[in-house]
Amino acid sequence: MTAVASQDLAAPSSDEPPGGNSRPAVSRTPTWRRLLRRPLAVISLAYLVLLVLAAVFADVVAPYDPADLDLDHVLSGPSAGHLLGTDPLGRDVLSRLIHGGQVSLVNGGVAALTFVMVGVATGLVAGFFGGWTDRVFTWAVDVVIAIPGLIVLLVVLTVFGGNMTVAMAALGILSAPGFARVVRGVTLGVRQELYISAAKVSGLPTRHILLRHVLPRVTGPILVQASLFFGAALLVDAGLAYLGFGVQPPTPTWGGMIIEAASVISQQPWLLVPPGITLALATLSFALLGDAIRDTSAERTGRQSGNARRRSAARRAELPRPAGAPDPAALLSVRGLTVSLPTSGGTADVVADVDLDVRPGETVGLVGESGCGKSITASALLGLLPAGGEIRTGRVQLGDVDLTTAGKSLLRSVRGSRIALISQEPVASLDPVFTAGQQVDELVRRHHGGSRQAVRARTLELLTSVRLRDPESVARRYPHELSGGMAQRVAIAMALAGEPDLLVADEPTTALDVTVQAEILRLLQSIQAERGMAVLLITHDWGVVAQVCQRAYVMYAGHVVESAPVAAMIDQPLHPYSAGLLASMPGRGRPGHHLASIPGTVPAPADWPAGCHFAPRCALATEDCAAPVPLSEPAPGRLSRCVHHDRLIEGATA
Amino acid sequence: MNGAPRHPSLTRRQFVIAGIAATGGVAVAACSSGSSSDAYGAGGTAGSSRTLRFHERTSAPTTLDPAVGFWNPLAYDVLIYRAPDGTFQPQLAESWQYVGAGNTTFELVLRPDITFTDGTPLTADAVRANIDYRKDPAVGSQSAQYVAAISEIEIVDDLTIRIHLSEPNPLLPTLFSQGMGGPGILVSPAALEDPSVLATGTHGVSRYLLVEDETVLGDHYAFAANPDYWNPDEVHWDGVVVHYLPEESAALSALQTGQLDAAWASFAITGAGRDAGLSVTGPGRPIILGLTLTDRGGVVVPALADVRVRQALNYALDRTKITTALIGESGAPVDQLATPDGAGWNSDGFYPHDVERARELLTDAGYADGFTIPVRLPNSEQHTRLTQAIADALSDINVRLELQAVPGNQWDAADAATNSAFGATYLGWGIDDPVRMAASFWLADATNNTFGSTDETLQSLQEQAMIAGEDDREDIDRQIIARVAELAWFLPVLVQGESVLYDDELVEVPWVDFLSVPTVSELRPAS
Amino acid sequence: MLQLIARRLSVSVLLILLISFLTFVLQSLAPGDVAKTILNSGSGQLGGGYTDEQYQELRRALGLDQPLLVQYWDWLSHAIRGDLGVSPVSGVDVTSAISSRLPVTVSLVVLGTVVTAALGIGLGMISAVRGGRLGRVVDVFSVIGFALPNFWLALLLVALFAVSLGMLPATGYVPIDVSPAEWARSLILPIATLSLSATASFAKQTRDSMLDTLSRDFVRMLRANGASEASIVFRHGLRNAAIPVVTLVGLLFIGLFSGAVFIESVFALPGMGRLAVQATEQHDLPVVQGVVVVLTLVVVVTNLAVDLVYGWLNPKVRVS
Amino acid sequence: MTASGLLEIQDLRVEFAGRRRHDAGVLAADGVSLRIDDAETLGLVGESGSGKSTIGNAVLGLVKPAAGRILFRGQDVTHATTRERRRLGQHIQVVFQDPYSSLNPSRTIGQTLGEQLRLVRGLDRRTTRIHVENVLRQVGMPADTMSRYPAEFSGGQRQRIAIARALVMEPDLVICDEPTSALDLSVQAQILNLLLDLQARLGLGYLFISHDIDVVRHMSHRVAVLLHGRVVEQGPAEGVTRHPDHEYTRTLVAAVPSVDVAAEAPPNGRAPHRNEQGEA
């Protein structure tokens, strides 16, 4: 076995291309800049800025003095002299609206500020320190939430002689608990983050950790909630005015103006419109802004931020060859399968030109690292591509059915009864709100029908067949009451309910401990032996492949790069990627010495080279690799997508 | 006096006051048919059963106890009825008179063969029990201060009672009529044994009986005609439902959609109601609005100590313009504390709009550059609006008003401790007999006389009035009002009334002019 | 289960004590008192119709001259026995004052919640499953619904449907036992007002929750193994998506009690909200306290109900 | 064995409170004694729930031991105060499993790496910068890494950065808590190689925690096997992993699927179906 690609590790950035062109720089843009790319956010922000500016420069902007009475022209509708008409004292409505922003916005601001300060301070402290602070917090929140807020607000206003600043601060406090819970929740989450532990280990002061590490993560929710609450506070401000708590005359406020209008609604209904609309638009803007902030900050901290816009057009041009004929002897025969998925910049092919055969009763491995398209291939087989995903070309022949052209109902009838799935996270793959038994029942009923008792009997039979020791008790349990191994057995029972010919096992043991993994693998093998069922096993673990598979396909960056009987492949891989992967297994290296490793990482679909996808990381790459490389058959029963496969053999024998 | 129990409610739901002129009380009321089919009771004309659905005002009575100020003409007959035209008419008392000169002894003769709805007969003892009930401080009756002057109650015979006073008072006919929760609103002595029943039930000599099942306290009250009432001619409806809608605009909507037959209406909906095709009569129930220039001693605002300054303020107002702009036809400008052509009214007036004159007076007083008056007022749309109009007018003579509007439930004109930090307070008062206004405003110990201002002339006029006969009072009243105006202790702006909006196919409203304070019991089916 | 209920209710007793005491203290700090309210209530004037002696005597008679704690204890010792006292202003028994108002508010709030939740969940489900344009419409309306002041909206609705079109009563309330049809008609506009603002945001939450559920592993697993689409959406999807939505229903229910204060004023409904506002204005402590106790109970019971439903829906938090 | 190794753990006991009040606590570490010398790697292997990470966290001061002692260079740091921790942070550092969670997404790499130098060591901006660039170079990252955010890097790159963060304080001991478990095979090899290089160059001691026996064997001088919070076997890496004494270790080793068996026999029928123990 050769070290295909051992590298000097100390050399700077030898392994991975600097800057990681696989992870684009989208999120370097500050949040506010990305916010400005959203038209609604811009409009909302512009409106709010306009309101604030108008309020600040009201004396300059407003056409009239807002307190200037004109008793000869009261309640006039809109006119050239008074664009929005006049109020019951003949004052200019537009000018009052402009000035009204001063008080209303300050009131909203006071409420929002209190809200944020109380909510953030308490939520942050409770979430970060936990323990008794958290218990006190939880208790206090329960109390405050149970307080009939509006009544207390009325009482507070009475106590403070209608002082709106105090009332708005009280509103902020009364509304803060819900928000504080959110902050606490986020903080609890952030506290679990390992970078917090790392900061603690380094001895960073708690204050620093809170302000620099936790707070910024809470900023998103803070901005969202503050924005929404600001809008809500404006409404409450107006509502309180409606109940008779206004600011001092002659100071105009929006709420006050609505009340004024309501008191003369029979005389001049128009007056209701300008303040109502101004207020509604302000609230609307705050809400939209909040939504936009939420969306952008989700974008920013999101972990997936691959973009594939650049190359996707070119990719389309490079159409795969016409699909070859399916293998008639195979149970499943895939030819020329090409799958595209939506990405931030359009769609990109993530699986290209895949051929794959599984014969009845055979166990076939599909091996590769993450991002190579293994799972997408499995999803495509089942017709379960994520939203926007699409099989662009190719055939998936399952017995006599071509799944790529099958209609929805045909597809549904095939699933479960001909082809079934178990997946990686056993507990997550069960519905948390139903018992294990109920979930198996459902599929048994679906595939076989029958009475309640018959269904349950069959369910217990299935649970027994997956070697669960006490099937009746397991049937009664909820997924969270099951261990990973038990959950995976239940999942297998579900998959077996329809007696499928082919089981797609998508990393079925990756999340399990080795001892449990061994049991599950044995279980799969014995079931397979009993039923003559074929298995397509998707995994990144060569050991698993070696243990249970007869043949294996190796995928790299959307391509099948090699296929061979497992033993032969492990003995002598015929593609540099398979060789590299095998060589980098710690179990095959010399302890304490460098492992052979492949430099770099699997590129994102948008960064796939036009020729051999592996060429940029390949020690054997030459100019020949720049052109698309077809699969060739260097030995009987073996396929390789490498022009240099012969050099691998030389290396091995050398 | 009388009172409409408009307790000062805080909101903009008009806490307008139903102050009511010395004449009748306002009533509430209405009867109800036995089977109301919608929120407002049955429609008015339907066949044999006629129910009146009526909106009284925006704040509901707090209690049905008539001693606490709320007189319901449907449920409580009174000894002496003060009619909408201001005259006193016999109701449960057949006659009454002062005995001797000096207004210190008053005799009432009761109508015979009257029983309360609970069957108790009406006797002189019942009247005494009612007087005693008003005296109880725990009851909190507004008439308590007037009843307090009753030193002795003499039962002459079963139907005759004599009241002896510790000091002269010419207003006992008023005290025994429907105003201010007085003892003339007779409550069954049986009920007075346990007064707690008065809050939610009616226990008088009643034209209509409260239908408790169809009543929601504080929202609407249903009444059905009392078949045993002593004077069936006065029972016009089979039922009356009295509503208190929290918003006037809601009342207007209800009138327009036929959910109500009639409603009291302020300026805010009167015009719109007329435009919508409803009939309008009024305005009545006058109330005077403006400012009380409380600081006549110049404690807070030295300038106000000078009578020329106070007069200047009065000259500076264009009352006609303000009245027209603010309330249109629902009121009239006034420059004195009286209703046009009512008791004490001086028809020549005192303060025409004359800014020049105002400036001269200010200059003479040394305040040509003006000054600032802190003003305290209740924070309700209508009152702040008027105060701002006043402020705007005064700014022409460089006088600035610094407004402090407090929530309605904190507003109290009698709260001297708080109000003494202000130069002026808001004035909203249902015009009353000048003699009684004195006790509220211009006697040294008057409840609303924040700084205890006194004036000898007013003092002596008051003394004359207290002992004067009915015929002499008219002139003395006029002198009192004139003196108050000359002193310029107030800045009255307008008298505002309310109108009745109604559907004239269903209801007939028999009066109304500015003085009148009609009661719902006078509404009758359209003929 | 019973233990949980018992524990929660016992905690809520403490809660009610605390909150009632806070309200009591706050109310007592407020300028003015119920004696003034009573004295002014019949004067027909803007205050000022009484003498100081009268005022002091009435205060004594009402026990307002007692120390605060004595007054509170007096209230509490009666309240414990289920006697919420008598309003000094109206003389009405607080329990009956509240119980005569409660049906109105409860009709409003319960129907409002049901309508909002039903419409919201329905719309949310449809837009989650169908997606696309409906989803965007729901988004837009949820924000607009949030932004409109509800009393303002109410005024507009009355102007349109009651006054201009004459289709519905503008104001007023008919008890259900008088006429169920009229009862329903009298509540249409108020409930429309309450629901308009909340329905869309409800739909949005439901949709988000539904989409989240539908993107989970187990849904893929069910699909892959042949479960029917109807079962996936209605059995698995709805049940899982309902977990956060139930919390929302609880919040909505509690929130509508506040919203009802405004709605009751605009539509002249004789409910608790108006009672509360009026009592606050009048310094009518027993009534305010009564309302506070009832509302606190509503909150406590609602939260308990939400927790129970939550546990029923979500076995992970189920308490044995 | 000298009295004062680099790190010595004596009879360590860590309990976690039960989920509910009356539940018995869970023993996450029960009488664990371990020792690491300078430039030595001690491998800690076990399945999930065996308490291997807890031991690491106890050394780091992230969980409070219920009993036992932790000695760093002979000095008891079991209950170090915040101040002592700060000093200790310059000697003991950590590399965690999840390269996504271990870097604050809202701070640049430069901020994350530099803050400890500035706040704990009190270095000025310029010195800090030089220092950070230097460390980044050591782990094979370009200098412009400093101004970038974690989201711009792949998992392997992040793990390099996380290693750089540990190294920036020039520690003597690095706790490697499953440092490659989240990485793909080819990247895992790169990181393992890097860790070996750094140890050779800087003389670091590693506490290498992993569930993967192959990785542990490859990296460690000595290995301790954990089961339910107890060390069941401890000794030289080759010996423990190739010729285990303890029953559990044997099960563990046997359970690891080996690639080399495939070459020997065809898979089907090869694996004799042992009587399986169902779980319940």
Coordinates of C-alpha atoms in Angstrom, one line a residue, chain B residues 15-142:
Chain B
F15 CA -66.8 63.4 31.3
V16 CA -68.9 66.0 30.7
I17 CA -70.9 66.9 33.3
A18 CA -74.3 66.9 33.6
G19 CA -74.6 69.7 35.6
I20 CA -77.9 70.7 35.6
A21 CA -79.5 73.8 36.3
A22 CA -81.4 74.3 39.3
T23 CA -84.2 72.6 37.8
G24 CA -84.9 69.1 37.5
G25 CA -82.8 66.1 37.8
V26 CA -81.8 64.2 35.0
A27 CA -83.2 61.0 34.8
V28 CA -82.3 58.0 33.5
A29 CA -84.4 55.7 32.4
A30 CA -86.6 53.8 30.6
C31 CA -88.7 50.9 30.8
S32 CA -88.4 47.7 29.3
S33 CA -90.7 45.4 27.7
G34 CA -90.9 41.9 29.1
S35 CA -89.2 40.4 26.2
S36 CA -86.3 42.2 24.7
S37 CA -85.0 40.6 21.7
D38 CA -81.8 42.4 21.1
A39 CA -79.3 44.2 23.1
Y40 CA -81.5 47.3 23.3
G41 CA -84.8 45.8 24.1
A42 CA -87.7 45.5 21.8
G43 CA -88.4 48.0 19.1
G44 CA -90.5 51.0 19.9
T45 CA -93.7 50.6 18.0
A46 CA -94.3 47.0 17.8
G47 CA -98.0 46.6 18.4
S48 CA -99.3 46.8 21.8
S49 CA -96.0 46.8 23.6
R50 CA -94.1 50.0 23.5
T51 CA -90.6 50.2 24.8
L52 CA -88.4 53.2 24.8
R53 CA -84.7 52.5 24.3
F54 CA -82.7 55.5 25.4
H55 CA -79.1 56.4 25.8
E56 CA -78.5 58.5 28.9
R57 CA -74.8 59.3 28.9
T58 CA -71.4 57.8 28.6
S59 CA -70.7 57.1 32.2
A60 CA -73.1 54.8 34.0
P61 CA -74.4 55.5 37.4
T62 CA -72.3 53.9 40.1
T63 CA -75.2 53.0 42.3
L64 CA -79.0 53.1 42.2
D65 CA -79.1 54.6 45.7
P66 CA -80.9 57.9 45.1
A67 CA -79.2 59.5 48.1
V68 CA -75.9 59.3 46.4
G69 CA -77.0 61.7 43.8
F70 CA -78.6 59.7 41.1
W71 CA -82.3 60.4 40.7
N72 CA -84.2 58.0 38.5
P73 CA -87.6 59.6 37.7
L74 CA -88.8 56.2 36.5
A75 CA -88.3 54.6 39.9
Y76 CA -88.5 57.4 42.4
D77 CA -91.2 60.0 42.8
V78 CA -90.2 63.1 44.6
L79 CA -92.0 65.4 47.1
I80 CA -91.7 68.5 44.9
Y81 CA -91.2 68.0 41.2
R82 CA -89.1 70.7 39.5
A83 CA -90.4 70.7 35.9
P84 CA -88.3 71.3 32.9
D85 CA -89.5 74.9 32.8
G86 CA -88.0 75.5 36.3
T87 CA -91.3 75.7 38.2
F88 CA -92.0 73.6 41.3
Q89 CA -95.0 71.3 41.0
P90 CA -96.6 69.1 43.6
Q91 CA -95.9 65.4 43.3
L92 CA -95.9 63.4 46.5
A93 CA -96.3 66.7 48.5
E94 CA -99.6 68.4 47.8
S95 CA -98.4 71.7 49.2
W96 CA -95.4 73.4 50.9
Q97 CA -94.6 76.8 52.3
Y98 CA -92.2 78.6 54.6
V99 CA -93.9 79.3 57.9
G100 CA -93.3 82.9 59.0
A101 CA -90.7 85.2 57.6
G102 CA -86.9 84.6 57.6
N103 CA -86.9 81.2 55.8
T104 CA -86.2 79.1 58.9
T105 CA -89.3 76.9 59.1
F106 CA -90.8 74.9 56.3
E107 CA -93.9 72.9 56.1
L108 CA -94.8 70.0 53.8
V109 CA -98.2 68.4 53.4
L110 CA -98.1 64.9 51.9
R111 CA -100.4 63.4 49.3
P112 CA -102.7 60.9 51.0
D113 CA -103.1 57.2 50.2
I114 CA -99.7 56.7 48.6
T115 CA -97.8 53.6 49.1
F116 CA -94.2 52.7 48.2
T117 CA -93.8 49.8 45.8
D118 CA -93.1 47.5 48.8
G119 CA -96.4 48.4 50.3
T120 CA -95.2 50.7 53.0
P121 CA -97.6 53.7 53.3
L122 CA -96.2 57.2 52.8
T123 CA -96.3 59.2 56.1
A124 CA -94.4 62.0 57.7
D125 CA -92.2 59.5 59.4
A126 CA -91.1 58.3 56.1
V127 CA -89.9 61.8 55.3
R128 CA -88.1 62.0 58.5
A129 CA -86.4 58.7 57.9
N130 CA -85.2 60.0 54.5
I131 CA -83.8 63.1 56.0
D132 CA -81.9 61.1 58.6
Y133 CA -80.5 58.8 56.0
R134 CA -79.1 61.8 54.1
K135 CA -77.4 63.0 57.3
D136 CA -75.5 59.8 57.7
P137 CA -71.9 60.5 56.7
A138 CA -71.3 56.9 55.7
V139 CA -73.8 57.4 53.0
G140 CA -71.9 60.2 51.4
S141 CA -75.0 62.0 50.1
Q142 CA -74.3 65.4 48.4

